[in-house]
Amino acid sequence: MNPAPLSGLYAPSLSLLTDLYQVTMAYGYWRQGLQDREAVFHLYFRKAPFAGGYAVAAGLAYAVDFLQNLRFSDDDLSYLGSLPGAKGVPLFPQEFLEYLRNLKFTCDVDAIAEGTVVFGNEPLVRVQGPLLQAQLVETALLTLVNFQTLVATKAARIREAAGPDTVLEFGLRRAQGPDGGLSASRAAYLGGVDATSNVLAGQRFGIPVKGTHAHSWVMAFEDEPTAFAAYAQAFPDDSVFLVDTYDTLDGVRHAIKVARDMRARGHELGGIRLDSGDLAYLSREARALLNEAGFEKVRIVASNDLEENLITSLKQQGAQIDTWGIGTQLVTAYDQPALGGVYKLAALRKPDDSGWDFTIKLSEQLAKTSIPGILQVRRYETEKGQPRADMLYNVAEPLPAALTLIDPLDATRRRPVRPDAPYRELLAPIFRRGELVHALPSLAESRAHAQREVQSLDPSIRRFLNPHVYPVGLEESLHTFRTNLILEKRPQRPA
Amino acid sequence: MNPAPLSGLYAPSLSLLTDLYQVTMAYGYWRQGLQDREAVFHLYFRKAPFAGGYAVAAGLAYAVDFLQNLRFSDDDLSYLGSLPGAKGVPLFPQEFLEYLRNLKFTCDVDAIAEGTVVFGNEPLVRVQGPLLQAQLVETALLTLVNFQTLVATKAARIREAAGPDTVLEFGLRRAQGPDGGLSASRAAYLGGVDATSNVLAGQRFGIPVKGTHAHSWVMAFEDEPTAFAAYAQAFPDDSVFLVDTYDTLDGVRHAIKVARDMRARGHELGGIRLDSGDLAYLSREARALLNEAGFEKVRIVASNDLEENLITSLKQQGAQIDTWGIGTQLVTAYDQPALGGVYKLAALRKPDDSGWDFTIKLSEQLAKTSIPGILQVRRYETEKGQPRADMLYNVAEPLPAALTLIDPLDATRRRPVRPDAPYRELLAPIFRRGELVHALPSLAESRAHAQREVQSLDPSIRRFLNPHVYPVGLEESLHTFRTNLILEKRPQRPA
């Protein structure tokens, strides 16, 4: 089961899910007769989040869904028509609204598959087509891809820390509104968690759902053993008892007492959950109590603001935790709650159709200067499929026979490419002239892909503290072209 | 215009927007015959976000909408029926699903109006009614109220820093999915921003929408003056030029050149926007260039990861900025991306209907121990309406004649209440037996209320750094009751 993530979830069209300036620019292009000038935009981030060494691409399924359903409804148009400009004139004239009414998405879109590991400056999505359309979709694509990629990456890091343990996501209550939670659950699953507490995410995306009970369950009964026994009646083979409502180790003892009664009736307690206190100490004590009582198979679930660094630390302390419940830190990507993805114009067909003008956005910081061209990402790998280096190059220009990668931030860092080095091209065709030409994998397939991708990275790139920087270079002729374009565009002020 | 925030936005029911454990507990209660036992839950946070002195309550309109539409659809029930338990038995039996099919929300709900300033431990929402129902709505209420309150509070702080300047929210591209952005825009407006870039939020909530153009607009033309002139053709009286695509001060000069041409044709440039670099320096230089050229009224808009502390610093540096564009930092509440709101059981009707059992959740930390009772928040104010202190008390018990407030974290901090002190009660009836009994104010009214509320606070409570702690106390008899309950529930271990 892998329904389209947006279709049917939102009742109205999502065409207004955009910044106003996309619509004002659309009008401006239309007025100038530039609406159909062919343009190329790249969606990319500059730096992997969480001071990490990589990111996990995600959000493409949402983007596809959004683009397939892009059209302006009567309501959308009547709202746009109602916007006032200065001097009482409507902001948009009726003829332009009619143009929007008939607008169909006809761009080519190439993108990197969900679950693929990606690095700074690499286009995750490339949109090529009529300038007005390619610009118009900027905000929605960023919203959909930025957040999915952010949370999938966080989930991959948590998965890395948890190793083979089970990881549950249950952040809905701290998420950013209904589908802040829904899309977080999807991205977390894609990035590697095993299940979610979010029932709607389970229904829509086919993610396994899991849950225990709240403190209030215990408080609703006369005492803790009574509460546990009542829960076990309802779920004789699916019970995990939350043991810290009053006192954690007393709670464990109560759980053991009830587990004995369950066993006498042919059932086994599934687990206990610790939600506060010193999880290293309490989990060891709980494990000892459970084992002593003959409950070696009762799992210990832990939660309480956990993230990858805490999990690592708890494991180093010998915590006896089998299942990690992760909420706030995962669904809000707490330590970096936004991925700074951008969407930049990189090429425009010349007015006389004689080729391309490649465009650049300058910045005082070289890291923020955009990369011109129609870019593809080529990933060189070892024979065993371990990524070695990525090359960005301009598909609109012929590639030289001898290839050299140049670090975009330090032109003295160069690496020649062996002529026989195996590689794959990461951007694949998704839309051609507005038609979907790609069969999207299921969410489970994307998740499996993500796990293989992350595992294929050298551990030095996966580590959390000061990871090794994976080499991403500009192909030499692209580097030279870009450098010249910067020098041409930047005013030369005397020192 | 103030449409219900959720109705019609999501096509299906939102009843599954919950943690699985709410449904497993519902089944457990139903199995025990406890589904109709009357219960009282409070939704509250423990500490104001951003190390601040207050929060701005928000999200009630969403919560009302959610509760009014709470019912399980056939699809919802068939999904729940499909969930597997251990040993191949369905997790939920068919009779229980039939019970859910007929479930109607019949609780009483009391809540603090959106826009009201609130403090740690104060119930923003109190739900009283059948245990199963009151528990079931926990997750959705938390999701809706936590995030709205968080962002409204952030917006109020930014409004405080910006003073009378215009503040625009344009964070959609960095928000947490489609309605992460949509609900952020709503909460930001409620908390005090003046407009949003998010067109869908404009349409749904009647928030003014604003926008300029992107760097790509400039890059799509031969040079910057041509790009500005083309934009001015489309919006002769509504243009704000983004001037930093290549070089900011050259951009300002180009804007002035085009503004002269506009003036010659009877139009005035609205503003320029700075999006990078040293905003203090560049805004002063830009202001000087504009004024020299006779464009004293052209506004200077600034953006680039701004938040309340940066705005304060820029103002101290004499920045010449009239309009602040705030994105990522506002919509993700970047420096604290989650409000730790919780939902705790506080009272249960005794089985023999002879009164209430008041319940408590213990914790190693006193700050995390819940407050038993059926709570109301009484705010004592000066004659001029300035809040002086808040008192939490149990409406199920008679109030003593002489009132004393006791700090919940330090019982030695006490303050007697003057018998004639004016006050208001903050929690107002919203639902009675599941029927909405409250006319919700419009979003604009809630926004105006928020501005009055924040302004009514002493500046020492509003300041960002080490704000004065506003006194919130437990009424003495509630304090005594709670202390005794803690002593009773906590195991007494020998030292």
PDB file of N, CA and C in Angstrom, chain A residues 8-11 16 18-21 24 32 79 86-87 135 138 143 146-147 172-174 176 179 197 199-200 202 212 216 219 231 233 237-238 245 247 336 341 345 362 493, chain B residues 8-11 16 18-21 24 29 32 79 86-87 135 138 143 146 172-174 176 179 197 199-200 202 212 216 219 231 233 237-238 245 247 334 336 341 345 362 493:
ATOM      1  N   GLY A   8      -5.966  13.563  -2.194  1.00  0.00           N
ATOM      2  CA  GLY A   8      -7.069  13.129  -1.370  1.00  0.00           C
ATOM      3  C   GLY A   8      -6.913  13.515   0.079  1.00  0.00           C
ATOM      4  N   LEU A   9      -5.720  13.907   0.485  1.00  0.00           N
ATOM      5  CA  LEU A   9      -5.553  14.311   1.878  1.00  0.00           C
ATOM      6  C   LEU A   9      -6.077  15.731   2.044  1.00  0.00           C
ATOM      7  N   TYR A  10      -5.672  16.574   1.120  1.00  0.00           N
ATOM      8  CA  TYR A  10      -6.179  17.937   1.138  1.00  0.00           C
ATOM      9  C   TYR A  10      -7.358  18.028   0.198  1.00  0.00           C
ATOM     10  N   ALA A  11      -8.452  18.559   0.699  1.00  0.00           N
ATOM     11  CA  ALA A  11      -9.632  18.652  -0.144  1.00  0.00           C
ATOM     12  C   ALA A  11      -9.424  19.618  -1.309  1.00  0.00           C
ATOM     13  N   LEU A  16      -2.272  27.087  -4.417  1.00  0.00           N
ATOM     14  CA  LEU A  16      -1.969  28.332  -3.699  1.00  0.00           C
ATOM     15  C   LEU A  16      -0.940  28.107  -2.601  1.00  0.00           C
ATOM     16  N   THR A  18       2.005  28.438  -1.965  1.00  0.00           N
ATOM     17  CA  THR A  18       3.170  29.065  -2.574  1.00  0.00           C
ATOM     18  C   THR A  18       3.333  30.462  -1.997  1.00  0.00           C
ATOM     19  N   ASP A  19       4.507  31.026  -2.219  1.00  0.00           N
ATOM     20  CA  ASP A  19       4.708  32.421  -1.836  1.00  0.00           C
ATOM     21  C   ASP A  19       4.092  33.323  -2.887  1.00  0.00           C
ATOM     22  N   LEU A  20       3.524  34.424  -2.403  1.00  0.00           N
ATOM     23  CA  LEU A  20       2.889  35.354  -3.342  1.00  0.00           C
ATOM     24  C   LEU A  20       3.835  35.762  -4.462  1.00  0.00           C
ATOM     25  N   TYR A  21       5.135  35.895  -4.147  1.00  0.00           N
ATOM     26  CA  TYR A  21       6.030  36.393  -5.189  1.00  0.00           C
ATOM     27  C   TYR A  21       6.155  35.443  -6.372  1.00  0.00           C
ATOM     28  N   THR A  24       3.381  36.810  -8.441  1.00  0.00           N
ATOM     29  CA  THR A  24       3.671  38.126  -9.028  1.00  0.00           C
ATOM     30  C   THR A  24       4.736  37.987 -10.121  1.00  0.00           C
ATOM     31  N   GLN A  32       5.753  40.209 -19.879  1.00  0.00           N
ATOM     32  CA  GLN A  32       6.910  40.446 -20.745  1.00  0.00           C
ATOM     33  C   GLN A  32       6.961  39.458 -21.913  1.00  0.00           C
ATOM     34  N   TYR A  79      -9.801  34.001  -5.493  1.00  0.00           N
ATOM     35  CA  TYR A  79      -9.019  34.617  -4.413  1.00  0.00           C
ATOM     36  C   TYR A  79      -7.926  35.509  -4.990  1.00  0.00           C
ATOM     37  N   ALA A  86      -2.000  48.516  -5.109  1.00  0.00           N
ATOM     38  CA  ALA A  86      -2.070  49.929  -4.688  1.00  0.00           C
ATOM     39  C   ALA A  86      -3.103  50.641  -5.552  1.00  0.00           C
ATOM     40  N   LYS A  87      -3.553  51.793  -5.085  1.00  0.00           N
ATOM     41  CA  LYS A  87      -4.487  52.638  -5.846  1.00  0.00           C
ATOM     42  C   LYS A  87      -5.766  51.898  -6.239  1.00  0.00           C
ATOM     43  N   GLN A 135       9.357  28.358 -12.404  1.00  0.00           N
ATOM     44  CA  GLN A 135       9.478  29.247 -11.246  1.00  0.00           C
ATOM     45  C   GLN A 135       8.328  29.032 -10.254  1.00  0.00           C
ATOM     46  N   GLU A 138       8.462  26.548  -7.248  1.00  0.00           N
ATOM     47  CA  GLU A 138       9.591  26.611  -6.316  1.00  0.00           C
ATOM     48  C   GLU A 138       9.194  26.340  -4.859  1.00  0.00           C
ATOM     49  N   THR A 143       9.197  23.214   0.184  1.00  0.00           N
ATOM     50  CA  THR A 143       8.504  22.796   1.402  1.00  0.00           C
ATOM     51  C   THR A 143       8.492  21.271   1.504  1.00  0.00           C
ATOM     52  N   ASN A 146      12.530  19.823   1.408  1.00  0.00           N
ATOM     53  CA  ASN A 146      13.350  20.233   2.556  1.00  0.00           C
ATOM     54  C   ASN A 146      13.007  19.419   3.803  1.00  0.00           C
ATOM     55  N   PHE A 147      11.739  19.377   4.140  1.00  0.00           N
ATOM     56  CA  PHE A 147      11.371  18.760   5.412  1.00  0.00           C
ATOM     57  C   PHE A 147      11.519  17.240   5.370  1.00  0.00           C
ATOM     58  N   LEU A 172       4.106  12.678  17.094  1.00  0.00           N
ATOM     59  CA  LEU A 172       2.977  13.460  16.578  1.00  0.00           C
ATOM     60  C   LEU A 172       2.591  14.635  17.467  1.00  0.00           C
ATOM     61  N   ARG A 173       2.569  14.437  18.772  1.00  0.00           N
ATOM     62  CA  ARG A 173       2.070  15.496  19.667  1.00  0.00           C
ATOM     63  C   ARG A 173       2.954  16.732  19.674  1.00  0.00           C
ATOM     64  N   ARG A 174       4.195  16.594  19.259  1.00  0.00           N
ATOM     65  CA  ARG A 174       5.093  17.746  19.254  1.00  0.00           C
ATOM     66  C   ARG A 174       5.383  18.218  17.830  1.00  0.00           C
ATOM     67  N   GLN A 176       4.604  19.727  13.898  1.00  0.00           N
ATOM     68  CA  GLN A 176       4.129  21.027  13.463  1.00  0.00           C
ATOM     69  C   GLN A 176       2.801  20.876  12.736  1.00  0.00           C
ATOM     70  N   ASP A 179      -0.175  17.646   9.401  1.00  0.00           N
ATOM     71  CA  ASP A 179       0.689  16.912   8.485  1.00  0.00           C
ATOM     72  C   ASP A 179       2.145  17.226   8.693  1.00  0.00           C
ATOM     73  N   SER A 197       3.786   5.647  15.965  1.00  0.00           N
ATOM     74  CA  SER A 197       2.575   5.655  16.790  1.00  0.00           C
ATOM     75  C   SER A 197       1.416   6.318  16.058  1.00  0.00           C
ATOM     76  N   VAL A 199      -1.420   6.842  13.845  1.00  0.00           N
ATOM     77  CA  VAL A 199      -2.337   5.911  13.187  1.00  0.00           C
ATOM     78  C   VAL A 199      -2.664   6.367  11.764  1.00  0.00           C
ATOM     79  N   LEU A 200      -2.827   7.668  11.575  1.00  0.00           N
ATOM     80  CA  LEU A 200      -3.138   8.172  10.239  1.00  0.00           C
ATOM     81  C   LEU A 200      -1.979   7.880   9.268  1.00  0.00           C
ATOM     82  N   GLY A 202      -0.009   5.379   9.571  1.00  0.00           N
ATOM     83  CA  GLY A 202      -0.118   3.950   9.317  1.00  0.00           C
ATOM     84  C   GLY A 202      -1.114   3.659   8.223  1.00  0.00           C
ATOM     85  N   THR A 212       1.875   1.731  23.371  1.00  0.00           N
ATOM     86  CA  THR A 212       1.758   1.082  24.668  1.00  0.00           C
ATOM     87  C   THR A 212       0.551   1.706  25.374  1.00  0.00           C
ATOM     88  N   SER A 216      -1.733   8.107  32.223  1.00  0.00           N
ATOM     89  CA  SER A 216      -3.118   8.273  32.671  1.00  0.00           C
ATOM     90  C   SER A 216      -3.820   6.921  32.826  1.00  0.00           C
ATOM     91  N   MET A 219      -3.033   5.920  36.212  1.00  0.00           N
ATOM     92  CA  MET A 219      -3.687   6.809  37.176  1.00  0.00           C
ATOM     93  C   MET A 219      -5.201   6.566  37.247  1.00  0.00           C
ATOM     94  N   TYR A 231      -4.840  -3.856  31.544  1.00  0.00           N
ATOM     95  CA  TYR A 231      -4.318  -3.711  30.182  1.00  0.00           C
ATOM     96  C   TYR A 231      -4.041  -5.088  29.579  1.00  0.00           C
ATOM     97  N   GLN A 233      -5.575  -7.775  30.221  1.00  0.00           N
ATOM     98  CA  GLN A 233      -6.842  -8.392  29.813  1.00  0.00           C
ATOM     99  C   GLN A 233      -7.213  -7.995  28.399  1.00  0.00           C
ATOM    100  N   ASP A 237      -1.523 -10.659  24.570  1.00  0.00           N
ATOM    101  CA  ASP A 237      -0.249 -10.994  23.925  1.00  0.00           C
ATOM    102  C   ASP A 237       0.422  -9.773  23.299  1.00  0.00           C
ATOM    103  N   ASP A 238      -0.090  -8.589  23.588  1.00  0.00           N
ATOM    104  CA  ASP A 238       0.448  -7.377  22.975  1.00  0.00           C
ATOM    105  C   ASP A 238       0.659  -6.273  24.002  1.00  0.00           C
ATOM    106  N   THR A 245       5.021   5.710  36.305  1.00  0.00           N
ATOM    107  CA  THR A 245       4.030   6.705  36.733  1.00  0.00           C
ATOM    108  C   THR A 245       4.301   7.178  38.165  1.00  0.00           C
ATOM    109  N   ASP A 247       6.877   5.179  40.587  1.00  0.00           N
ATOM    110  CA  ASP A 247       8.276   4.872  40.900  1.00  0.00           C
ATOM    111  C   ASP A 247       8.699   3.753  39.966  1.00  0.00           C
ATOM    112  N   GLN A 336      18.400  20.904  14.468  1.00  0.00           N
ATOM    113  CA  GLN A 336      18.458  21.761  13.272  1.00  0.00           C
ATOM    114  C   GLN A 336      17.123  21.647  12.558  1.00  0.00           C
ATOM    115  N   GLY A 341      17.417  24.183   2.047  1.00  0.00           N
ATOM    116  CA  GLY A 341      17.375  23.952   0.608  1.00  0.00           C
ATOM    117  C   GLY A 341      16.960  25.201  -0.158  1.00  0.00           C
ATOM    118  N   LEU A 345      17.835  29.433 -10.367  1.00  0.00           N
ATOM    119  CA  LEU A 345      17.867  29.464 -11.828  1.00  0.00           C
ATOM    120  C   LEU A 345      19.299  29.249 -12.293  1.00  0.00           C
ATOM    121  N   LEU A 362      25.268  35.548  -7.270  1.00  0.00           N
ATOM    122  CA  LEU A 362      26.495  35.798  -6.513  1.00  0.00           C
ATOM    123  C   LEU A 362      26.197  35.934  -5.028  1.00  0.00           C
ATOM    124  N   ARG A 493      35.926  46.423  -7.708  1.00  0.00           N
ATOM    125  CA  ARG A 493      36.178  47.683  -6.989  1.00  0.00           C
ATOM    126  C   ARG A 493      37.665  47.772  -6.669  1.00  0.00           C
TER     127      ARG A 493
ATOM    128  N   GLY B   8     -12.630  20.856   5.774  1.00  0.00           N
ATOM    129  CA  GLY B   8     -12.547  21.025   4.331  1.00  0.00           C
ATOM    130  C   GLY B   8     -11.121  21.050   3.836  1.00  0.00           C
ATOM    131  N   LEU B   9     -10.174  21.224   4.720  1.00  0.00           N
ATOM    132  CA  LEU B   9      -8.795  21.226   4.254  1.00  0.00           C
ATOM    133  C   LEU B   9      -8.337  19.786   4.044  1.00  0.00           C
ATOM    134  N   TYR B  10      -8.650  18.966   5.012  1.00  0.00           N
ATOM    135  CA  TYR B  10      -8.335  17.557   4.882  1.00  0.00           C
ATOM    136  C   TYR B  10      -9.563  16.832   4.371  1.00  0.00           C
ATOM    137  N   ALA B  11      -9.371  16.052   3.331  1.00  0.00           N
ATOM    138  CA  ALA B  11     -10.514  15.349   2.770  1.00  0.00           C
ATOM    139  C   ALA B  11     -11.064  14.295   3.730  1.00  0.00           C
ATOM    140  N   LEU B  16      -8.090   9.519  12.943  1.00  0.00           N
ATOM    141  CA  LEU B  16      -6.912   8.667  13.115  1.00  0.00           C
ATOM    142  C   LEU B  16      -5.659   9.487  13.383  1.00  0.00           C
ATOM    143  N   THR B  18      -3.818  10.404  15.609  1.00  0.00           N
ATOM    144  CA  THR B  18      -3.627  10.129  17.029  1.00  0.00           C
ATOM    145  C   THR B  18      -2.574   9.053  17.185  1.00  0.00           C
ATOM    146  N   ASP B  19      -2.088   8.925  18.399  1.00  0.00           N
ATOM    147  CA  ASP B  19      -1.175   7.826  18.687  1.00  0.00           C
ATOM    148  C   ASP B  19      -1.972   6.546  18.877  1.00  0.00           C
ATOM    149  N   LEU B  20      -1.403   5.448  18.409  1.00  0.00           N
ATOM    150  CA  LEU B  20      -2.101   4.176  18.539  1.00  0.00           C
ATOM    151  C   LEU B  20      -2.514   3.912  19.987  1.00  0.00           C
ATOM    152  N   TYR B  21      -1.687   4.357  20.938  1.00  0.00           N
ATOM    153  CA  TYR B  21      -2.009   3.993  22.320  1.00  0.00           C
ATOM    154  C   TYR B  21      -3.303   4.636  22.803  1.00  0.00           C
ATOM    155  N   THR B  24      -5.650   1.921  21.805  1.00  0.00           N
ATOM    156  CA  THR B  24      -5.535   0.714  22.634  1.00  0.00           C
ATOM    157  C   THR B  24      -6.084   0.995  24.034  1.00  0.00           C
ATOM    158  N   TYR B  29     -10.294   0.594  28.235  1.00  0.00           N
ATOM    159  CA  TYR B  29     -11.331   1.181  29.096  1.00  0.00           C
ATOM    160  C   TYR B  29     -12.697   0.567  28.787  1.00  0.00           C
ATOM    161  N   GLN B  32     -13.051  -2.787  30.233  1.00  0.00           N
ATOM    162  CA  GLN B  32     -13.215  -2.766  31.692  1.00  0.00           C
ATOM    163  C   GLN B  32     -14.543  -2.117  32.090  1.00  0.00           C
ATOM    164  N   TYR B  79      -9.509   0.291   8.649  1.00  0.00           N
ATOM    165  CA  TYR B  79      -8.064   0.262   8.902  1.00  0.00           C
ATOM    166  C   TYR B  79      -7.778  -0.279  10.310  1.00  0.00           C
ATOM    167  N   ALA B  86      -0.781  -9.923  18.226  1.00  0.00           N
ATOM    168  CA  ALA B  86       0.062 -11.114  18.254  1.00  0.00           C
ATOM    169  C   ALA B  86      -0.815 -12.334  17.968  1.00  0.00           C
ATOM    170  N   LYS B  87      -0.183 -13.435  17.603  1.00  0.00           N
ATOM    171  CA  LYS B  87      -0.878 -14.697  17.370  1.00  0.00           C
ATOM    172  C   LYS B  87      -1.990 -14.598  16.326  1.00  0.00           C
ATOM    173  N   GLN B 135      -9.663  10.895  26.950  1.00  0.00           N
ATOM    174  CA  GLN B 135      -8.321  10.389  26.670  1.00  0.00           C
ATOM    175  C   GLN B 135      -8.026  10.375  25.172  1.00  0.00           C
ATOM    176  N   GLU B 138      -6.357  13.333  23.233  1.00  0.00           N
ATOM    177  CA  GLU B 138      -5.094  13.892  23.724  1.00  0.00           C
ATOM    178  C   GLU B 138      -4.138  14.309  22.609  1.00  0.00           C
ATOM    179  N   THR B 143      -1.034  18.234  19.430  1.00  0.00           N
ATOM    180  CA  THR B 143      -0.446  18.623  18.146  1.00  0.00           C
ATOM    181  C   THR B 143      -0.918  20.016  17.745  1.00  0.00           C
ATOM    182  N   ASN B 146       0.095  22.781  20.876  1.00  0.00           N
ATOM    183  CA  ASN B 146       1.537  22.966  21.083  1.00  0.00           C
ATOM    184  C   ASN B 146       2.147  23.851  20.000  1.00  0.00           C
ATOM    185  N   LEU B 172       7.296  29.603   4.448  1.00  0.00           N
ATOM    186  CA  LEU B 172       6.686  28.366   3.925  1.00  0.00           C
ATOM    187  C   LEU B 172       7.702  27.354   3.421  1.00  0.00           C
ATOM    188  N   ARG B 173       8.728  27.816   2.721  1.00  0.00           N
ATOM    189  CA  ARG B 173       9.651  26.859   2.083  1.00  0.00           C
ATOM    190  C   ARG B 173      10.480  26.068   3.094  1.00  0.00           C
ATOM    191  N   ARG B 174      10.560  26.572   4.310  1.00  0.00           N
ATOM    192  CA  ARG B 174      11.340  25.849   5.318  1.00  0.00           C
ATOM    193  C   ARG B 174      10.438  25.216   6.372  1.00  0.00           C
ATOM    194  N   GLN B 176       7.362  22.708   8.000  1.00  0.00           N
ATOM    195  CA  GLN B 176       7.286  21.269   8.104  1.00  0.00           C
ATOM    196  C   GLN B 176       6.096  20.744   7.306  1.00  0.00           C
ATOM    197  N   ASP B 179       0.913  21.839   5.757  1.00  0.00           N
ATOM    198  CA  ASP B 179       0.239  22.614   6.770  1.00  0.00           C
ATOM    199  C   ASP B 179       1.103  22.909   7.970  1.00  0.00           C
ATOM    200  N   SER B 197       3.634  35.590   3.205  1.00  0.00           N
ATOM    201  CA  SER B 197       3.839  35.332   1.775  1.00  0.00           C
ATOM    202  C   SER B 197       3.003  34.145   1.310  1.00  0.00           C
ATOM    203  N   VAL B 199       0.196  32.155   0.142  1.00  0.00           N
ATOM    204  CA  VAL B 199      -1.060  32.517  -0.507  1.00  0.00           C
ATOM    205  C   VAL B 199      -2.226  31.678   0.027  1.00  0.00           C
ATOM    206  N   LEU B 200      -1.961  30.394   0.266  1.00  0.00           N
ATOM    207  CA  LEU B 200      -3.031  29.529   0.777  1.00  0.00           C
ATOM    208  C   LEU B 200      -3.477  30.000   2.173  1.00  0.00           C
ATOM    209  N   GLY B 202      -3.362  33.042   3.135  1.00  0.00           N
ATOM    210  CA  GLY B 202      -4.145  34.250   2.857  1.00  0.00           C
ATOM    211  C   GLY B 202      -5.575  33.898   2.503  1.00  0.00           C
ATOM    212  N   THR B 212       7.644  40.058  -2.930  1.00  0.00           N
ATOM    213  CA  THR B 212       8.458  40.889  -3.812  1.00  0.00           C
ATOM    214  C   THR B 212       8.794  40.046  -5.043  1.00  0.00           C
ATOM    215  N   SER B 216      15.960  34.928  -8.959  1.00  0.00           N
ATOM    216  CA  SER B 216      15.846  34.380 -10.315  1.00  0.00           C
ATOM    217  C   SER B 216      15.196  35.383 -11.278  1.00  0.00           C
ATOM    218  N   MET B 219      17.988  37.322 -12.522  1.00  0.00           N
ATOM    219  CA  MET B 219      18.863  36.492 -13.357  1.00  0.00           C
ATOM    220  C   MET B 219      18.221  36.163 -14.708  1.00  0.00           C
ATOM    221  N   TYR B 231       9.771  44.446 -13.861  1.00  0.00           N
ATOM    222  CA  TYR B 231       8.896  44.207 -12.719  1.00  0.00           C
ATOM    223  C   TYR B 231       7.998  45.421 -12.478  1.00  0.00           C
ATOM    224  N   GLN B 233       6.942  47.429 -14.663  1.00  0.00           N
ATOM    225  CA  GLN B 233       5.861  47.460 -15.672  1.00  0.00           C
ATOM    226  C   GLN B 233       4.664  46.646 -15.189  1.00  0.00           C
ATOM    227  N   ASP B 237       2.761  50.302  -9.090  1.00  0.00           N
ATOM    228  CA  ASP B 237       2.606  50.927  -7.777  1.00  0.00           C
ATOM    229  C   ASP B 237       2.796  49.926  -6.638  1.00  0.00           C
ATOM    230  N   ASP B 238       3.271  48.733  -6.943  1.00  0.00           N
ATOM    231  CA  ASP B 238       3.422  47.686  -5.920  1.00  0.00           C
ATOM    232  C   ASP B 238       4.774  46.996  -6.012  1.00  0.00           C
ATOM    233  N   THR B 245      21.232  40.457  -5.851  1.00  0.00           N
ATOM    234  CA  THR B 245      21.563  39.296  -6.683  1.00  0.00           C
ATOM    235  C   THR B 245      23.043  39.287  -7.053  1.00  0.00           C
ATOM    236  N   ASP B 247      25.377  42.568  -6.521  1.00  0.00           N
ATOM    237  CA  ASP B 247      26.083  43.431  -5.574  1.00  0.00           C
ATOM    238  C   ASP B 247      25.047  44.390  -4.985  1.00  0.00           C
ATOM    239  N   TYR B 334      12.881  28.134  15.485  1.00  0.00           N
ATOM    240  CA  TYR B 334      14.188  27.493  15.310  1.00  0.00           C
ATOM    241  C   TYR B 334      14.931  27.219  16.614  1.00  0.00           C
ATOM    242  N   GLN B 336      13.790  26.816  19.561  1.00  0.00           N
ATOM    243  CA  GLN B 336      13.132  25.798  20.392  1.00  0.00           C
ATOM    244  C   GLN B 336      11.956  25.245  19.605  1.00  0.00           C
ATOM    245  N   GLY B 341       4.193  20.752  25.618  1.00  0.00           N
ATOM    246  CA  GLY B 341       2.872  20.662  26.228  1.00  0.00           C
ATOM    247  C   GLY B 341       2.511  19.220  26.559  1.00  0.00           C
ATOM    248  N   LEU B 345      -4.152  13.467  33.283  1.00  0.00           N
ATOM    249  CA  LEU B 345      -5.357  13.137  34.038  1.00  0.00           C
ATOM    250  C   LEU B 345      -5.242  13.752  35.429  1.00  0.00           C
ATOM    251  N   LEU B 362       3.669  11.356  39.294  1.00  0.00           N
ATOM    252  CA  LEU B 362       4.887  11.740  40.012  1.00  0.00           C
ATOM    253  C   LEU B 362       6.071  11.816  39.058  1.00  0.00           C
ATOM    254  N   ARG B 493      11.513   5.294  50.838  1.00  0.00           N
ATOM    255  CA  ARG B 493      12.677   4.420  50.973  1.00  0.00           C
ATOM    256  C   ARG B 493      13.585   4.961  52.068  1.00  0.00           C
TER     257      ARG B 493
END
